[in-house]
Amino acid sequence: GNSVTQMEGPVTLSEEAFLTINCTYTATGYPSLFWYVQYPGEGLQLLLKATKADDKGSNKGFEATYRKETTSFHLEKGSVQVSDSAVYFCALMNTGNQFYFGTGTSLTVIP
Amino acid sequence: NAGVMQNPRHLVRRRGQEARLRCSPMKGHSHVYWYRQLPEEGLKFMVYLQKENIIDESGMPKERFSAEFPKEGPSILRIQQVVRGDSAAYFCASSPAPSGGYNEQFFGPGTRLTVL
C-alpha cells in the first residue's frame, strides 16, 4: 500500500539554524512526492514537489530530493526564519489522484 | 481570483445532530476532494467527486457520512448523528479535470467541527 512516515515533532530552532525534516515513503510504482505547509488557522499550501526519482523540488529556500533508493524525500532549509514557523506535511500521490499524508511536523523558530 | 472556500470555518454540534460542511472550488475547477484531519494526525483522504458524480469514496466511513457535488452550488459533506469521534478539521481541495499525470490540488482553510 501507500504510506508516508515523517519525523515527529515538535521541532524548535533558533533563527538562521539549519532545518531537516525527515520523510520516508512506501508506495507501489512511481509516486509523486510533495511537501505542504500549514500556517496557523489556514489550509495547506503546496511548498514543493518532485515527480520522479532524483528530481529536486525547491521553493522559498526549502529543498527536497526524491531518493528512490532510500524511499526518502527529506525537507531542508539552510537558514530558517521566524516566519517559517508552521506545520509541514510530507505527502505522496500515486494513481487515483488522492494524497497520502504524513502526520505533520510542527516547527517553531525563535528569534 | 478566490481560492477554495469552505464554510463554516467552525461548527459546533451536539451528539446526534447533523453537520453540513460546504466547499466551493476554485473557479474553473470541476473536481473536489475531502480530507479529514484528526487531532495529532495527518490528513486522511475521504472522497473524490466531480460534478454530479462520486469518483472514489474509499476513505468514507460506511455509515452516517455522505458527500455530493451538484451541478450547481458547492460540494457538501454531510455527517448524520454526529459523535464525539467526528470532531476534526475537514479540508476540501479542488483541481481542474485531470489531463494525465499529476493534477495539483488547491486546499481550502478547513472547517473545524467540534462535537459536544
Short mmCIF file of C-alpha atoms in Angstrom, two decimals:
data_model
loop_
_atom_site.label_atom_id
_atom_site.label_comp_id
_atom_site.label_asym_id
_atom_site.label_seq_id
_atom_site.Cartn_x
_atom_site.Cartn_y
_atom_site.Cartn_z
CA GLY A 1 0.00 0.00 0.00
CA ASN A 2 0.86 3.67 0.10
CA SER A 3 2.03 5.42 3.24
CA VAL A 4 4.23 8.26 4.44
CA THR A 5 6.27 8.40 7.64
CA GLN A 6 7.73 11.67 8.74
CA MET A 7 9.79 12.87 11.63
CA GLU A 8 7.84 13.54 14.76
CA GLY A 9 7.86 16.97 16.26
CA PRO A 10 7.62 19.43 17.59
CA VAL A 11 10.86 20.94 16.35
CA THR A 12 12.17 24.18 17.85
CA LEU A 13 15.06 26.01 16.22
CA SER A 14 16.76 29.35 16.58
CA GLU A 15 16.60 31.79 13.69
CA GLU A 16 19.22 31.05 10.98
CA ALA A 17 19.62 27.44 12.09
CA PHE A 18 19.67 24.56 9.58
CA LEU A 19 16.45 22.59 9.22
CA THR A 20 15.95 18.95 8.26
CA ILE A 21 12.60 17.19 8.46
CA ASN A 22 12.83 13.54 7.52
CA CYS A 23 10.25 11.83 5.34
CA THR A 24 10.18 8.27 4.02
CA TYR A 25 7.50 6.60 1.99
CA THR A 26 6.10 3.25 0.93
CA ALA A 27 4.43 3.00 -2.45
CA THR A 28 3.89 0.77 -5.41
CA GLY A 29 5.03 2.11 -8.72
CA TYR A 30 6.34 5.63 -9.14
CA PRO A 31 4.54 8.16 -6.95
CA SER A 32 4.92 11.92 -6.97
CA LEU A 33 6.15 13.43 -3.70
CA PHE A 34 5.20 16.70 -2.05
CA TRP A 35 5.77 18.95 0.92
CA TYR A 36 2.85 21.05 2.10
CA VAL A 37 2.92 23.77 4.75
CA GLN A 38 0.06 24.75 7.06
CA TYR A 39 0.20 28.09 8.83
CA PRO A 40 -1.99 28.56 11.92
CA GLY A 41 -5.68 28.73 11.06
CA GLU A 42 -5.10 28.20 7.37
CA GLY A 43 -5.34 25.40 4.83
CA LEU A 44 -2.45 23.54 3.31
CA GLN A 45 -0.24 25.26 0.76
CA LEU A 46 1.99 23.43 -1.66
CA LEU A 47 5.61 24.14 -0.77
CA LEU A 48 7.43 22.00 -3.31
CA LYS A 49 7.11 18.79 -5.27
CA ALA A 50 9.08 16.20 -7.24
CA THR A 51 7.53 13.86 -9.75
CA LYS A 52 10.32 11.39 -10.49
CA ALA A 53 13.45 9.89 -8.95
CA ASP A 54 16.40 12.27 -8.45
CA ASP A 55 14.23 15.34 -9.06
CA LYS A 56 14.85 18.18 -6.62
CA GLY A 57 11.95 20.37 -5.61
CA SER A 58 12.72 23.83 -4.28
CA ASN A 59 10.83 26.91 -3.15
CA LYS A 60 11.43 29.81 -0.73
CA GLY A 61 14.82 28.40 0.26
CA PHE A 62 13.42 24.93 1.02
CA GLU A 63 14.66 21.89 -0.90
CA ALA A 64 13.88 18.18 -1.07
CA THR A 65 15.30 15.48 -3.35
CA TYR A 66 13.32 12.42 -4.45
CA ARG A 67 15.56 9.45 -3.49
CA LYS A 68 14.11 6.23 -4.81
CA GLU A 69 16.94 4.07 -3.45
CA THR A 70 16.20 5.17 0.13
CA THR A 71 12.49 5.92 -0.47
CA SER A 72 13.01 9.33 1.09
CA PHE A 73 12.11 12.96 0.47
CA HIS A 74 13.70 14.92 3.31
CA LEU A 75 12.96 18.64 3.60
CA GLU A 76 15.89 21.01 4.20
CA LYS A 77 16.48 24.71 4.59
CA GLY A 78 19.83 26.29 5.24
CA SER A 79 18.69 29.21 7.40
CA VAL A 80 15.21 29.28 8.93
CA GLN A 81 13.28 32.43 9.79
CA VAL A 82 10.60 33.11 12.37
CA SER A 83 8.08 33.28 9.52
CA ASP A 84 8.81 29.60 8.70
CA SER A 85 7.02 28.54 11.89
CA ALA A 86 4.25 26.23 10.71
CA VAL A 87 3.30 22.57 10.38
CA TYR A 88 4.95 20.72 7.49
CA PHE A 89 3.37 17.70 5.82
CA CYS A 90 5.07 15.22 3.55
CA ALA A 91 2.73 13.55 1.06
CA LEU A 92 2.67 11.23 -1.89
CA MET A 93 0.29 10.84 -4.76
CA ASN A 94 0.05 7.63 -6.70
CA THR A 95 -2.56 6.60 -9.25
CA GLY A 96 -6.07 7.72 -8.34
CA ASN A 97 -5.44 11.41 -7.62
CA GLN A 98 -5.59 11.04 -3.85
CA PHE A 99 -2.91 12.17 -1.43
CA TYR A 100 -1.39 10.11 1.36
CA PHE A 101 -0.12 12.45 4.07
CA GLY A 102 2.32 12.05 6.92
CA THR A 103 1.27 13.11 10.40
CA GLY A 104 2.90 16.53 10.13
CA THR A 105 5.87 18.11 11.88
CA SER A 106 5.36 21.30 13.83
CA LEU A 107 8.24 23.78 13.50
CA THR A 108 8.73 26.76 15.79
CA VAL A 109 11.53 29.20 15.03
CA ILE A 110 12.53 31.51 17.86
CA PRO A 111 14.35 34.82 17.37
CA ASN B 1 -9.42 35.09 -8.13
CA ALA B 2 -10.77 33.49 -4.99
CA GLY B 3 -9.28 30.27 -3.75
CA VAL B 4 -11.14 27.30 -2.38
CA MET B 5 -13.81 28.49 0.04
CA GLN B 6 -15.13 26.47 2.93
CA ASN B 7 -17.89 27.34 5.35
CA PRO B 8 -18.47 27.44 8.11
CA ARG B 9 -14.93 27.75 9.44
CA HIS B 10 -16.01 26.49 12.83
CA LEU B 11 -19.01 24.32 13.58
CA VAL B 12 -20.22 23.09 16.96
CA ARG B 13 -22.76 20.30 17.17
CA ARG B 14 -24.19 18.18 19.96
CA ARG B 15 -24.10 14.42 19.72
CA GLY B 16 -26.87 13.14 17.46
CA GLN B 17 -27.19 16.31 15.39
CA GLU B 18 -26.32 16.67 11.73
CA ALA B 19 -23.32 18.56 10.38
CA ARG B 20 -23.19 20.05 6.88
CA LEU B 21 -19.88 21.29 5.57
CA ARG B 22 -19.67 23.29 2.34
CA CYS B 23 -16.90 23.67 -0.17
CA SER B 24 -16.81 25.98 -3.17
CA PRO B 25 -13.98 25.02 -5.52
CA MET B 26 -11.74 27.44 -7.31
CA LYS B 27 -13.18 28.95 -10.46
CA GLY B 28 -12.78 26.56 -13.36
CA HIS B 29 -12.22 23.51 -11.14
CA SER B 30 -14.61 20.62 -11.62
CA HIS B 31 -13.09 18.13 -9.15
CA VAL B 32 -13.36 18.21 -5.39
CA TYR B 33 -11.66 16.15 -2.68
CA TRP B 34 -12.48 15.92 1.02
CA TYR B 35 -9.91 15.09 3.69
CA ARG B 36 -10.21 14.71 7.45
CA GLN B 37 -7.53 15.67 9.94
CA LEU B 38 -7.99 14.12 13.36
CA PRO B 39 -6.11 15.67 16.30
CA GLU B 40 -2.38 14.89 16.16
CA GLU B 41 -2.74 13.11 12.83
CA GLY B 42 -2.17 13.85 9.17
CA LEU B 43 -4.89 14.38 6.64
CA LYS B 44 -6.72 11.28 5.52
CA PHE B 45 -8.49 11.06 2.17
CA MET B 46 -12.24 10.63 2.35
CA VAL B 47 -13.85 11.13 -1.05
CA TYR B 48 -13.21 12.41 -4.56
CA LEU B 49 -16.04 13.90 -6.60
CA GLN B 50 -16.69 15.60 -9.86
CA LYS B 51 -19.93 17.39 -10.73
CA GLU B 52 -22.86 15.02 -10.06
CA ASN B 53 -20.56 12.01 -9.74
CA ILE B 54 -18.60 10.27 -6.97
CA ILE B 55 -15.32 9.03 -8.39
CA ASP B 56 -13.73 7.47 -5.31
CA GLU B 57 -15.27 7.15 -1.85
CA SER B 58 -12.88 4.56 -0.50
CA GLY B 59 -11.98 6.73 2.50
CA MET B 60 -15.51 7.49 3.62
CA PRO B 61 -16.88 5.77 6.72
CA LYS B 62 -19.60 3.36 5.67
CA GLU B 63 -22.29 4.90 7.84
CA ARG B 64 -23.51 8.42 8.63
CA PHE B 65 -21.22 10.16 6.10
CA SER B 66 -22.20 11.25 2.60
CA ALA B 67 -20.93 13.71 0.04
CA GLU B 68 -22.30 15.35 -3.05
CA PHE B 69 -21.19 17.85 -5.67
CA PRO B 70 -24.27 19.02 -7.54
CA LYS B 71 -24.32 20.60 -10.96
CA GLU B 72 -24.90 23.98 -9.35
CA GLY B 73 -23.64 25.09 -5.97
CA PRO B 74 -20.98 23.92 -3.56
CA SER B 75 -19.93 20.43 -2.62
CA ILE B 76 -21.50 19.26 0.64
CA LEU B 77 -20.06 16.82 3.16
CA ARG B 78 -22.87 15.64 5.41
CA ILE B 79 -22.41 13.85 8.71
CA GLN B 80 -25.57 12.49 10.30
CA GLN B 81 -25.96 11.75 14.02
CA VAL B 82 -22.54 13.10 14.89
CA VAL B 83 -20.46 11.51 17.65
CA ARG B 84 -17.52 12.91 19.60
CA GLY B 85 -15.09 10.98 17.43
CA ASP B 86 -16.19 13.06 14.42
CA SER B 87 -14.52 16.12 15.95
CA ALA B 88 -11.80 17.03 13.47
CA ALA B 89 -10.75 19.51 10.82
CA TYR B 90 -12.28 18.76 7.44
CA PHE B 91 -10.42 20.07 4.43
CA CYS B 92 -11.62 20.39 0.90
CA ALA B 93 -9.37 20.62 -2.13
CA SER B 94 -10.17 21.26 -5.78
CA SER B 95 -8.45 20.67 -9.09
CA PRO B 96 -9.18 21.03 -12.76
CA ALA B 97 -10.21 17.93 -14.67
CA PRO B 98 -7.24 15.54 -14.80
CA SER B 99 -5.28 15.75 -18.04
CA GLY B 100 -2.77 12.96 -17.49
CA GLY B 101 -0.04 12.96 -14.89
CA TYR B 102 -0.15 14.97 -11.68
CA ASN B 103 -3.03 17.36 -11.12
CA GLU B 104 -2.37 19.94 -8.41
CA GLN B 105 -4.97 20.18 -5.69
CA PHE B 106 -5.61 23.53 -4.00
CA PHE B 107 -6.78 23.35 -0.40
CA GLY B 108 -9.34 25.41 1.43
CA PRO B 109 -8.86 26.72 5.00
CA GLY B 110 -10.86 23.88 6.53
CA THR B 111 -13.91 23.52 8.75
CA ARG B 112 -13.21 22.68 12.36
CA LEU B 113 -16.03 20.52 13.70
CA THR B 114 -16.45 20.15 17.44
CA VAL B 115 -18.98 17.67 18.77
CA LEU B 116 -20.04 18.27 22.36
#
